[in-house]
Amino acid sequence: MNQFVNESDVLVIGSGAAGMTLALHLNRKFSVSMLCKDKPMEGSTYYAQGGVAAVLGEYDSVSSHVADTLDVGAGLCNPEIVAFTVKQSTKIINWLVELGVNFDKKVERDGSTAFHLTKEGGHSHRRVIHAADATGKEIALTLSEHLKSRNNVRLFPKYVAVDLVTKDSLGLRGKDCIGAYALNLKTKKVEIFKAKYVVIASGGASKVYQYTSNPDTASGDGIAMCWRAGCRVGNLEFNQFHPTCLFHPNAKSFLISESLRGEGAHLLLPNGERFMHKYDERKELAPRDIVARAIDHEMKKLGCNSVFLDISHKGEKFVRKHFPNIFSRCLELGINITTEPMPIVPAAHYTCGGVVIDKNGKTDLPGLYAIGESSFSGLHGANRMASNSLLECMVFAKSAAEHIENNPRVLPEKYRIPLWDDTQVVSSDEEITVSHNWRELRALMWDYVGIVRTDKRLQRARRRIKVLQQEIEDHYSNYRISSDFLELRNLACVADLMVRCALQRQESRGLHFTLDYPNQSEELRNSILTPSSFN
Ligand code: FAD
Ligand code: SIN
């Protein structure tokens, strides 16, 4: 059948901040295979704008960063995990600086230089270190440059992981994860990747929504694969909508960083009036759930397609210095942000829930880790505080690497992962159904599982997703798999999990707002889903 079997100590699925940080922290004695389904840089990390939240300013402290994170998380953060993460923030930034990440600096009054810290929603003061408005690109390029000198790491671009392989799926005793199948997009063949440790670093699932700030890679593949393999997932109802994405027919998913508001930008109605003071005393710098809901409310009330964000009062020199990329992208689209407001709308941005993990990134299955946006660590609670995500990626990547090193695993000598059998299926002549179902799924998630929910809308979504999942299963049994089909299958799986979590939550909290239960309940509870194969 001419299939490849690749073998390494560690298989990392994803080459964003989480995957690359893990690979760089692992001892060189470990052989590492790193898969990414597109070009290595294509993922949310590369597009991150605002920066990384960390305790750096003289006036800042671990307790203040922890308190802000807990407050924004609306009661559901795990305080132990928040403290664990924030305590490591300074060290992680020092590590990035040592690697050569060029964060912005400012000149102090006495002539010395210090890092320029910006402010974002929910932070009680300036805490976000950044490289202008393209922090993710600077971090991603630096990490990938260092990976090039690691002979123990082999990168596999354009490989889409299909499913995990566990011992019990081979009829052996134990639930250990021992590898994965992945589709090589060049040969269109499925290959086997055997490994002692498998790390899911495949990012979030915001592509499940019609309008998103995320790149195409964010289709929740890792979350769906872990669920199918038998891991618990949690808090998937908390999908964060970023308040300010550019509203323009030619701007696919272009984010306007929250740091604009941190530096003084105002949100305006079409008639030029500010409105955030009606919703929260922190105005434009209230946590994202509050700002996104306020914009949604105003847009629905006025029947307008967008509201506006204005930073023109800060002057051209300031805007071009701090936001060079946003300035040039908007100018390309005919908007000069130094002289006029930009039209913005909220869009799906971040998956707060994911695969249940512990401090070391360990999932429920021995040998299987999940880190970064695909995981549910307990850091974000019901709403992630801005710029805490890159921090989480790097902190948990480091602790997972340490855990792998300190916990040797031996795989049984004689196991054999069966080759992928596609002899019983044919090439699809119905790919149109994949794109049709894809559009339908993303539109229904936007309409029924969006910023404002009701039980009726969620039930409607659930029924439609079930029908789509049946069609997807039929397709899977009869046709050869393609990258688009695999993404659709994973998006439908994650959409179903999101709706199930949302239906469990009979209250409004953080990012989950439902007209049927507008108040917060007294009970503090995560929404944990357990697969039937769990026990
Ligand atoms: P990603 O960086 O998304 O990487 C995922 C990787 O997994 C990719 O390599 C992809 O190819 C691979 N992959 C996925 N599925 C498969 C599969 N089936 N097989 C093989 N490979 C697969 N957070 C902050 O803290 N600060 C910010 O300023 C900030 N700004 C943001 C701006 C934008 C526009 C966006 C979209 C997000 C922003 N975020 C920010 C969030 C943050 O960037 C992400 O949460 C974080 O980068 C996720 O990193 P990750 O390593 O988990 O995943
Ligand atoms: C932004 O720059 O607004 C994104 C920050 C984040 O998502 O943390």
Coordinates of C-alpha atoms and ligand atoms in Angstrom, one line a residue:
M1 CA 0.0 0.0 0.0
N2 CA 3.1 2.2 0.1
Q3 CA 2.4 4.1 3.3
F4 CA 4.9 5.9 5.5
V5 CA 5.4 5.1 9.1
N6 CA 7.3 7.9 11.0
E7 CA 8.6 7.3 14.5
S8 CA 9.9 9.8 17.1
D9 CA 9.9 10.3 20.8
V10 CA 7.5 13.2 20.7
L11 CA 4.9 14.1 18.2
V12 CA 3.8 17.7 18.4
I13 CA 0.6 18.6 16.4
G14 CA 0.9 22.4 15.8
S15 CA 3.7 24.9 15.2
G16 CA 2.4 28.0 16.9
A17 CA 3.6 29.6 20.2
A18 CA 2.6 26.5 22.2
G19 CA 4.2 23.9 19.9
M20 CA 7.4 25.7 19.2
T21 CA 8.0 26.7 22.8
L22 CA 7.6 23.0 23.8
A23 CA 10.0 21.9 21.2
L24 CA 12.6 24.5 22.3
H25 CA 12.3 23.5 25.9
L26 CA 12.7 19.8 25.3
N27 CA 16.1 18.3 25.8
R28 CA 17.9 17.6 22.4
K29 CA 18.0 13.9 23.2
F30 CA 14.3 13.7 22.3
S31 CA 13.5 13.3 18.6
V32 CA 10.5 15.5 17.8
S33 CA 8.1 15.4 14.8
M34 CA 6.1 18.6 14.5
L35 CA 3.1 18.7 12.2
C36 CA 1.3 21.8 10.8
K37 CA -1.5 21.7 8.4
D38 CA -0.4 24.7 6.3
K39 CA 2.9 26.7 6.2
P40 CA 4.7 26.6 9.5
M41 CA 3.8 30.2 10.4
E42 CA 0.1 29.9 9.5
G43 CA -1.8 30.0 12.8
S44 CA -3.1 32.5 15.3
T45 CA 0.3 33.1 16.9
Y46 CA 1.7 34.8 13.8
Y47 CA -1.3 37.2 13.7
A48 CA -1.3 38.2 17.4
Q49 CA -1.2 41.9 17.7
G50 CA -1.5 43.4 21.2
G51 CA 1.2 41.5 23.1
V52 CA 1.9 39.3 26.1
A53 CA 0.6 40.1 29.6
A54 CA 3.3 39.8 32.2
V55 CA 4.4 41.2 35.5
L56 CA 7.1 43.7 34.4
G57 CA 6.4 47.2 35.6
E58 CA 7.8 48.4 38.9
Y59 CA 4.3 49.2 40.0
D60 CA 2.9 45.7 39.0
S61 CA 2.8 42.6 41.1
V62 CA 1.8 38.9 40.7
S63 CA -1.1 39.5 43.0
S64 CA -2.4 42.4 40.9
H65 CA -2.2 40.4 37.6
V66 CA -3.8 37.5 39.3
A67 CA -6.6 39.7 40.7
D68 CA -7.4 41.2 37.3
T69 CA -7.4 37.7 35.6
L70 CA -9.8 36.4 38.3
D71 CA -12.1 39.4 37.9
V72 CA -12.3 39.2 34.1
G73 CA -12.8 35.4 34.3
A74 CA -16.1 36.0 36.1
G75 CA -15.7 33.6 39.0
L76 CA -14.6 30.5 37.0
C77 CA -10.8 30.8 36.8
N78 CA -8.9 28.2 38.8
P79 CA -7.0 30.5 41.3
E80 CA -4.2 28.0 41.7
I81 CA -3.6 27.8 37.9
V82 CA -3.8 31.6 37.6
A83 CA -1.1 32.1 40.2
F84 CA 1.0 29.3 38.7
T85 CA 0.8 31.0 35.3
V86 CA 1.3 34.6 36.3
K87 CA 4.3 33.7 38.6
Q88 CA 6.1 32.5 35.6
S89 CA 5.3 35.5 33.4
T90 CA 8.5 37.5 34.1
K91 CA 10.7 34.4 33.4
I92 CA 9.0 33.6 30.1
I93 CA 9.5 37.2 28.9
N94 CA 13.1 37.1 29.9
W95 CA 13.5 33.8 27.9
L96 CA 11.9 35.5 24.9
V97 CA 14.2 38.5 25.2
E98 CA 17.3 36.2 25.5
L99 CA 16.2 34.4 22.3
G100 CA 16.2 37.8 20.6
V101 CA 12.5 38.9 20.6
N102 CA 12.6 42.6 19.9
F103 CA 9.9 44.1 22.2
D104 CA 9.3 47.9 21.9
K105 CA 11.2 50.1 24.3
K106 CA 10.8 53.6 25.5
V107 CA 13.3 56.2 26.8
E108 CA 12.8 57.2 30.4
R109 CA 13.2 60.7 31.7
D110 CA 16.7 59.9 33.0
G111 CA 17.8 58.7 29.5
S112 CA 17.6 55.0 30.4
T113 CA 15.4 52.6 28.3
A114 CA 12.7 50.3 29.5
F115 CA 10.1 48.1 27.8
H116 CA 7.1 50.0 26.6
L117 CA 4.0 48.4 28.2
T118 CA 0.5 48.9 26.8
K119 CA -2.9 48.5 28.3
E120 CA -5.9 46.4 27.4
G121 CA -9.3 45.6 28.7
G122 CA -9.6 44.3 32.2
H123 CA -5.9 45.2 33.2
S124 CA -5.8 47.6 36.1
H125 CA -2.7 49.2 34.6
R126 CA -0.1 48.9 31.8
R127 CA 1.2 45.3 31.7
V128 CA 1.3 44.2 28.0
I129 CA 4.7 43.9 26.5
H130 CA 4.6 44.1 22.7
A131 CA 6.4 44.5 19.4
A132 CA 4.4 47.4 17.9
D133 CA 1.1 45.9 16.7
A134 CA 2.6 42.6 15.4
T135 CA 3.8 40.9 18.5
G136 CA 2.9 37.4 17.3
K137 CA 4.9 37.7 14.1
E138 CA 8.0 38.8 16.1
I139 CA 7.7 35.9 18.5
A140 CA 6.8 33.3 15.9
L141 CA 9.7 34.3 13.6
T142 CA 12.2 34.3 16.5
L143 CA 11.1 30.9 17.9
S144 CA 11.1 29.3 14.4
E145 CA 14.6 30.7 13.7
H146 CA 15.9 28.9 16.9
L147 CA 14.1 25.7 15.9
K148 CA 16.1 25.6 12.7
S149 CA 19.3 24.8 14.7
R150 CA 17.6 21.9 16.5
N151 CA 18.6 18.8 14.6
N152 CA 16.3 16.7 16.8
V153 CA 13.2 18.5 15.5
R154 CA 11.7 17.6 12.1
L155 CA 9.0 19.8 10.7
F156 CA 6.2 18.3 8.6
P157 CA 4.3 21.2 6.9
K158 CA 1.1 20.5 5.1
Y159 CA 0.3 17.4 7.2
V160 CA -3.2 17.4 8.6
A161 CA -3.5 15.2 11.7
V162 CA -6.6 13.0 11.3
D163 CA -7.0 11.1 14.5
L164 CA -5.1 9.9 17.5
V165 CA -4.1 6.3 18.0
T166 CA -4.5 4.9 21.4
K167 CA -3.6 1.4 22.7
D168 CA -7.2 0.5 23.3
S169 CA -8.1 1.4 19.7
L170 CA -5.6 -1.3 18.7
G171 CA -7.2 -3.9 21.0
L172 CA -4.4 -3.5 23.6
R173 CA -4.8 -2.9 27.3
G174 CA -4.6 0.7 28.4
K175 CA -5.7 4.1 27.0
D176 CA -2.2 5.4 26.3
C177 CA -1.9 7.6 23.3
I178 CA 0.8 6.2 21.0
G179 CA 0.6 8.2 17.8
A180 CA -1.6 9.7 15.2
Y181 CA -2.6 9.3 11.6
A182 CA -2.0 12.4 9.4
L183 CA -2.9 13.2 5.8
N184 CA 0.1 14.4 3.7
L185 CA -1.5 17.1 1.6
K186 CA 1.2 16.7 -1.2
T187 CA 0.8 13.0 -1.7
K188 CA -2.8 12.8 -0.5
K189 CA -1.8 9.7 1.5
V190 CA -2.4 9.1 5.2
E191 CA 0.8 8.4 7.1
I192 CA 1.4 6.9 10.5
F193 CA 3.2 8.9 13.2
K194 CA 4.2 6.7 16.2
A195 CA 5.4 8.4 19.4
K196 CA 5.9 7.9 23.1
Y197 CA 4.4 11.3 23.8
V198 CA 1.8 13.2 21.7
V199 CA 1.3 16.9 22.2
I200 CA -1.8 18.7 20.9
A201 CA -0.8 22.3 20.2
S202 CA -3.3 22.9 17.4
G203 CA -4.9 26.1 18.5
G204 CA -8.6 27.1 18.9
A205 CA -11.9 26.6 17.1
S206 CA -13.1 30.1 16.2
K207 CA -13.5 29.2 12.6
V208 CA -16.7 27.4 13.7
Y209 CA -18.2 30.9 13.4
Q210 CA -19.0 32.7 10.1
Y211 CA -17.1 35.8 11.2
T212 CA -13.8 35.4 13.0
S213 CA -10.5 37.1 13.5
N214 CA -8.7 33.8 13.2
P215 CA -6.8 32.3 10.4
D216 CA -8.1 29.2 8.6
T217 CA -6.1 26.8 10.7
A218 CA -8.4 27.4 13.8
S219 CA -10.8 24.6 13.2
G220 CA -10.7 22.9 16.5
D221 CA -9.0 19.8 15.2
G222 CA -7.1 19.0 18.3
I223 CA -10.1 19.4 20.6
A224 CA -12.2 17.1 18.3
M225 CA -9.4 14.5 18.0
C226 CA -8.9 14.4 21.8
W227 CA -12.7 14.0 22.3
R228 CA -12.9 11.1 19.9
A229 CA -9.9 9.5 21.6
G230 CA -11.6 9.6 25.0
C231 CA -10.6 12.9 26.7
R232 CA -12.9 15.2 28.7
V233 CA -13.4 18.7 27.3
G234 CA -14.7 21.7 29.2
N235 CA -16.1 25.2 29.1
L236 CA -16.6 25.3 25.4
E237 CA -19.6 27.6 25.7
F238 CA -17.1 30.4 26.5
N239 CA -16.2 31.5 23.0
Q240 CA -14.7 35.0 23.1
F241 CA -15.9 37.6 20.6
H242 CA -13.3 40.3 20.0
P243 CA -15.1 43.6 20.0
T244 CA -13.2 45.2 17.2
C245 CA -12.6 43.5 13.8
L246 CA -12.5 45.7 10.7
F247 CA -15.8 45.8 8.9
H248 CA -14.8 45.9 5.2
P249 CA -15.8 43.6 2.3
N250 CA -12.1 43.1 1.4
A251 CA -10.7 42.7 4.8
K252 CA -10.9 39.0 5.6
S253 CA -10.6 38.6 9.4
F254 CA -8.6 41.7 10.1
L255 CA -8.3 42.5 13.9
I256 CA -8.0 46.0 15.3
S257 CA -6.0 45.4 18.4
E258 CA -7.5 46.2 21.8
S259 CA -4.3 48.1 22.5
L260 CA -5.8 51.0 20.4
R261 CA -8.4 51.4 23.1
G262 CA -5.6 50.9 25.7
E263 CA -3.9 53.9 24.1
G264 CA -7.1 56.0 24.1
A265 CA -9.2 55.1 21.1
H266 CA -13.0 55.7 21.4
L267 CA -15.9 53.6 20.3
L268 CA -18.5 55.6 18.5
L269 CA -22.0 55.2 17.2
P270 CA -22.6 56.1 13.5
N271 CA -23.6 59.6 14.7
G272 CA -20.2 60.1 16.3
E273 CA -21.4 59.7 20.0
R274 CA -19.5 57.6 22.5
F275 CA -21.6 54.9 24.2
M276 CA -19.5 52.6 26.4
H277 CA -20.1 54.8 29.5
K278 CA -23.7 53.5 29.4
Y279 CA -22.5 49.9 29.9
D280 CA -19.5 50.0 32.3
E281 CA -17.5 52.6 34.2
R282 CA -14.3 51.3 32.6
K283 CA -15.8 52.4 29.2
E284 CA -13.8 51.2 26.2
L285 CA -11.5 49.2 28.6
A286 CA -14.1 47.0 30.2
P287 CA -13.5 43.3 29.7
R288 CA -14.2 42.0 26.2
D289 CA -17.5 40.2 26.9
I290 CA -19.0 43.5 28.1
V291 CA -17.7 45.6 25.2
A292 CA -18.7 43.0 22.6
R293 CA -22.2 42.7 24.0
A294 CA -22.5 46.5 24.2
I295 CA -21.6 46.9 20.5
D296 CA -23.9 44.0 19.5
H297 CA -26.7 45.7 21.5
E298 CA -26.2 49.1 19.9
M299 CA -25.9 47.6 16.4
K300 CA -29.2 45.7 16.8
K301 CA -30.9 48.7 18.4
L302 CA -29.9 51.0 15.6
G303 CA -30.1 48.4 12.8
C304 CA -26.6 49.4 11.6
N305 CA -23.9 47.2 10.1
S306 CA -21.0 48.4 12.3
V307 CA -20.0 50.9 14.9
F308 CA -16.7 52.9 14.7
L309 CA -13.4 53.1 16.5
D310 CA -11.5 56.4 16.5
I311 CA -7.9 57.0 17.4
S312 CA -7.4 60.0 15.0
H313 CA -7.2 62.4 18.0
K314 CA -3.9 60.9 19.0
G315 CA -2.2 62.3 16.0
E316 CA -0.5 60.8 13.0
K317 CA 3.0 60.4 14.5
F318 CA 1.7 58.5 17.6
V319 CA -0.6 56.2 15.5
R320 CA 2.0 55.4 12.9
K321 CA 4.6 54.6 15.6
H322 CA 2.4 52.4 17.8
F323 CA 0.2 50.8 15.1
P324 CA 2.2 50.6 11.9
N325 CA 0.5 47.5 10.6
I326 CA -3.0 48.4 11.4
F327 CA -2.4 51.9 9.9
S328 CA -1.0 50.4 6.6
R329 CA -3.6 47.7 6.3
C330 CA -6.4 50.2 6.8
L331 CA -4.8 52.6 4.3
E332 CA -4.6 49.9 1.7
L333 CA -8.4 49.5 2.2
G334 CA -9.0 53.2 1.8
I335 CA -9.3 54.2 5.5
N336 CA -6.8 56.6 7.0
I337 CA -7.1 56.0 10.7
T338 CA -5.0 59.1 11.5
T339 CA -7.8 61.2 10.2
E340 CA -11.0 59.2 10.3
P341 CA -12.7 56.5 12.4
M342 CA -12.7 52.9 11.2
P343 CA -15.9 50.7 11.0
I344 CA -15.7 47.7 13.3
V345 CA -17.8 44.7 14.3
P346 CA -17.3 42.0 16.9
A347 CA -16.1 38.6 15.6
A348 CA -15.3 35.2 17.1
H349 CA -11.7 35.3 18.4
Y350 CA -10.8 32.9 21.1
T351 CA -11.8 29.5 22.5
C352 CA -11.6 29.7 26.3
G353 CA -12.5 26.0 26.8
G354 CA -10.9 23.0 25.3
V355 CA -9.3 19.7 26.3
V356 CA -9.1 19.3 30.1
I357 CA -5.5 19.4 31.3
D358 CA -3.6 19.7 34.5
K359 CA -0.6 22.0 35.4
N360 CA 1.7 19.9 33.2
G361 CA -0.5 19.9 30.2
K362 CA -1.5 16.3 30.8
T363 CA -4.8 15.2 29.4
D364 CA -6.9 12.2 30.6
L365 CA -4.9 9.8 28.4
P366 CA -1.4 8.7 29.4
G367 CA 1.2 10.0 27.0
L368 CA -1.2 12.7 25.6
Y369 CA -0.7 16.4 26.4
A370 CA -2.6 19.5 25.2
I371 CA -1.2 23.0 25.4
G372 CA -2.2 26.5 24.2
E373 CA -5.5 27.5 22.9
S374 CA -6.7 23.9 22.3
S375 CA -6.6 23.2 26.1
F376 CA -8.7 24.1 29.0
S377 CA -6.3 24.8 31.9
G378 CA -8.5 26.8 34.1
L379 CA -6.6 30.1 33.5
H380 CA -9.3 32.0 31.7
G381 CA -12.6 31.0 33.4
A382 CA -15.7 32.4 31.7
N383 CA -13.7 35.1 29.8
R384 CA -10.0 35.4 28.9
M385 CA -8.3 38.6 29.9
A386 CA -6.5 40.2 26.9
S387 CA -3.0 39.0 26.2
N388 CA -3.1 36.2 28.7
S389 CA -3.2 33.6 25.9
L390 CA 0.3 33.8 24.5
L391 CA 1.4 33.7 28.1
E392 CA -0.6 30.5 28.7
C393 CA 0.8 28.9 25.5
M394 CA 4.4 29.4 26.7
V395 CA 3.9 28.6 30.4
F396 CA 2.2 25.3 29.8
A397 CA 4.5 24.4 26.9
K398 CA 7.4 24.7 29.3
S399 CA 5.8 22.7 32.1
A400 CA 4.7 19.9 29.6
A401 CA 8.3 19.7 28.3
E402 CA 9.6 19.3 31.8
H403 CA 7.0 16.7 32.6
I404 CA 7.9 14.7 29.5
E405 CA 11.6 14.8 30.5
N406 CA 10.9 13.7 34.0
N407 CA 8.5 10.9 33.1
P408 CA 10.2 8.3 30.8
R409 CA 7.8 6.2 28.8
V410 CA 8.5 2.9 27.1
L411 CA 6.2 1.7 24.4
P412 CA 5.6 -2.0 24.1
E413 CA 8.0 -3.5 21.5
K414 CA 5.6 -5.4 19.4
Y415 CA 2.7 -3.1 18.7
R416 CA 1.9 -2.2 15.2
I417 CA -0.4 0.6 14.1
P418 CA -2.4 -0.7 11.2
L419 CA -2.0 1.1 7.9
W420 CA -4.8 3.5 6.9
D421 CA -7.2 1.5 4.8
D422 CA -8.9 3.4 2.1
T423 CA -9.5 0.5 -0.2
Q424 CA -13.2 0.5 0.6
V425 CA -13.8 4.2 -0.3
V426 CA -13.8 6.2 -3.5
S427 CA -12.8 9.7 -4.4
S428 CA -15.7 12.1 -3.8
D429 CA -17.6 13.5 -6.7
E430 CA -19.7 15.5 -4.2
E431 CA -17.1 17.9 -2.7
I432 CA -19.8 20.6 -3.1
T433 CA -21.6 19.2 -0.1
V434 CA -18.5 19.8 2.0
S435 CA -18.4 23.5 1.2
H436 CA -22.2 23.8 1.5
N437 CA -22.3 22.1 4.9
W438 CA -19.3 24.2 6.0
R439 CA -21.1 27.4 5.2
E440 CA -24.3 26.2 6.8
L441 CA -22.5 25.2 10.0
R442 CA -20.7 28.5 10.4
A443 CA -23.8 30.5 9.7
L444 CA -26.0 28.7 12.1
M445 CA -23.3 29.0 14.9
W446 CA -23.2 32.7 14.2
D447 CA -27.0 33.1 14.3
Y448 CA -27.9 30.7 17.1
V449 CA -24.8 30.3 19.3
G450 CA -23.5 33.9 19.1
I451 CA -23.1 36.8 21.6
V452 CA -26.7 36.6 22.8
R453 CA -28.2 33.1 23.2
T454 CA -31.5 31.5 24.1
D455 CA -32.4 27.9 24.8
K456 CA -34.6 27.8 21.7
R457 CA -31.8 29.0 19.5
L458 CA -29.3 26.5 21.1
Q459 CA -31.8 23.6 20.6
R460 CA -32.3 24.6 17.0
A461 CA -28.5 24.7 16.5
R462 CA -28.2 21.3 18.2
R463 CA -30.8 19.7 15.9
R464 CA -29.2 21.1 12.7
I465 CA -25.7 20.1 13.8
K466 CA -26.9 16.5 14.4
V467 CA -28.2 16.3 10.8
L468 CA -24.9 17.7 9.5
Q469 CA -22.9 15.2 11.6
Q470 CA -24.9 12.3 10.1
E471 CA -24.1 13.5 6.6
I472 CA -20.5 13.9 7.6
E473 CA -20.3 10.3 9.0
D474 CA -21.8 9.0 5.7
H475 CA -19.3 10.9 3.7
Y476 CA -16.5 9.6 6.0
S477 CA -17.5 5.9 5.4
N478 CA -17.8 6.2 1.7
Y479 CA -15.3 8.7 0.4
R480 CA -11.5 9.4 0.6
I481 CA -10.7 12.2 3.1
S482 CA -9.6 15.6 2.1
S483 CA -8.3 18.5 4.2
D484 CA -11.6 20.5 3.8
F485 CA -13.6 17.4 4.8
L486 CA -11.5 16.8 7.9
E487 CA -11.9 20.4 9.0
L488 CA -15.7 20.2 8.5
R489 CA -15.8 17.0 10.5
N490 CA -13.9 18.6 13.4
L491 CA -15.8 21.9 13.2
A492 CA -19.1 20.0 13.5
C493 CA -17.8 18.0 16.4
V494 CA -16.6 21.1 18.3
A495 CA -19.8 23.0 17.4
D496 CA -21.8 20.1 19.0
L497 CA -19.6 20.2 22.1
M498 CA -20.0 24.0 22.4
V499 CA -23.8 23.8 22.2
R500 CA -23.9 21.0 24.7
C501 CA -21.8 23.0 27.1
A502 CA -24.0 26.1 26.5
L503 CA -27.2 24.2 27.2
Q504 CA -25.8 23.0 30.5
R505 CA -25.2 26.5 31.7
Q506 CA -28.5 27.9 32.9
E507 CA -27.2 31.3 33.8
S508 CA -25.4 34.3 32.2
R509 CA -21.7 34.5 33.0
G510 CA -18.8 36.0 31.2
L511 CA -19.0 35.1 27.5
H512 CA -22.1 33.1 27.9
F513 CA -25.1 35.4 27.8
T514 CA -28.6 33.9 27.5
L515 CA -31.9 35.8 27.5
D516 CA -33.5 32.8 29.3
Y517 CA -31.3 33.1 32.3
P518 CA -30.0 36.7 32.4
N519 CA -28.5 36.5 35.9
Q520 CA -25.5 34.8 37.4
S521 CA -26.2 31.8 39.5
E522 CA -24.6 31.4 42.9
E523 CA -23.1 28.1 42.0
L524 CA -19.6 28.1 40.5
R525 CA -19.3 25.2 38.1
N526 CA -17.3 24.4 34.9
S527 CA -19.1 22.6 32.1
I528 CA -17.3 19.4 31.7
L529 CA -18.3 16.9 29.0
T530 CA -17.1 13.3 29.4
P531 CA -17.0 11.0 26.3
S532 CA -18.8 7.6 26.6
S533 CA -15.5 5.8 26.2
F534 CA -14.0 7.6 29.3
N535 CA -14.4 4.8 31.9
Ligands
FAD1 P1 -1.8 28.5 16.9 O1 -0.8 29.6 16.9 O2 -3.1 28.8 16.3 O3 -1.2 27.3 16.1 C1 -1.9 26.2 15.7 C2 -1.0 25.2 14.9 O4 -1.7 24.0 14.8 C3 -0.8 25.7 13.5 O5 0.6 25.4 13.2 C4 -1.7 24.8 12.7 O6 -1.2 24.5 11.4 C5 -1.6 23.5 13.5 N1 -2.8 22.6 13.3 C6 -4.1 22.8 13.6 N2 -4.8 21.7 13.3 C7 -3.9 20.8 12.8 C8 -4.0 19.5 12.3 N3 -5.2 18.8 12.2 N4 -2.9 18.8 11.9 C9 -1.7 19.5 11.9 N5 -1.5 20.7 12.4 C10 -2.6 21.4 12.8 N6 -3.2 36.4 22.4 C11 -2.4 37.2 23.2 O7 -2.1 36.7 24.3 N7 -2.0 38.4 22.8 C12 -2.4 39.0 21.6 O8 -2.0 40.1 21.3 C13 -3.2 38.2 20.7 N8 -3.7 38.7 19.6 C14 -4.4 38.0 18.7 C15 -4.7 38.5 17.4 C16 -5.3 37.6 16.5 C17 -5.7 38.2 15.2 C18 -5.7 36.3 16.9 C19 -6.4 35.4 15.9 C20 -5.4 35.8 18.1 C21 -4.7 36.6 19.1 N9 -4.4 36.2 20.3 C22 -3.6 36.9 21.2 C23 -4.7 34.8 20.7 C24 -3.4 34.0 20.5 O9 -2.7 34.5 19.4 C25 -3.7 32.5 20.3 O10 -4.5 32.0 21.3 C26 -2.4 31.7 20.4 O11 -1.5 32.2 19.4 C27 -2.6 30.2 20.1 O12 -1.4 29.6 20.0 P2 -1.4 28.0 19.7 O13 0.1 27.7 19.6 O14 -2.2 27.4 20.7 O15 -2.1 27.8 18.3
SIN2 C1 -5.6 42.3 20.6 O1 -4.5 42.8 20.2 O2 -6.6 43.0 20.7 C2 -5.7 40.8 20.8 C3 -5.2 40.6 22.2 C4 -5.7 39.2 22.6 O3 -6.5 38.6 22.0 O4 -5.2 38.8 23.7

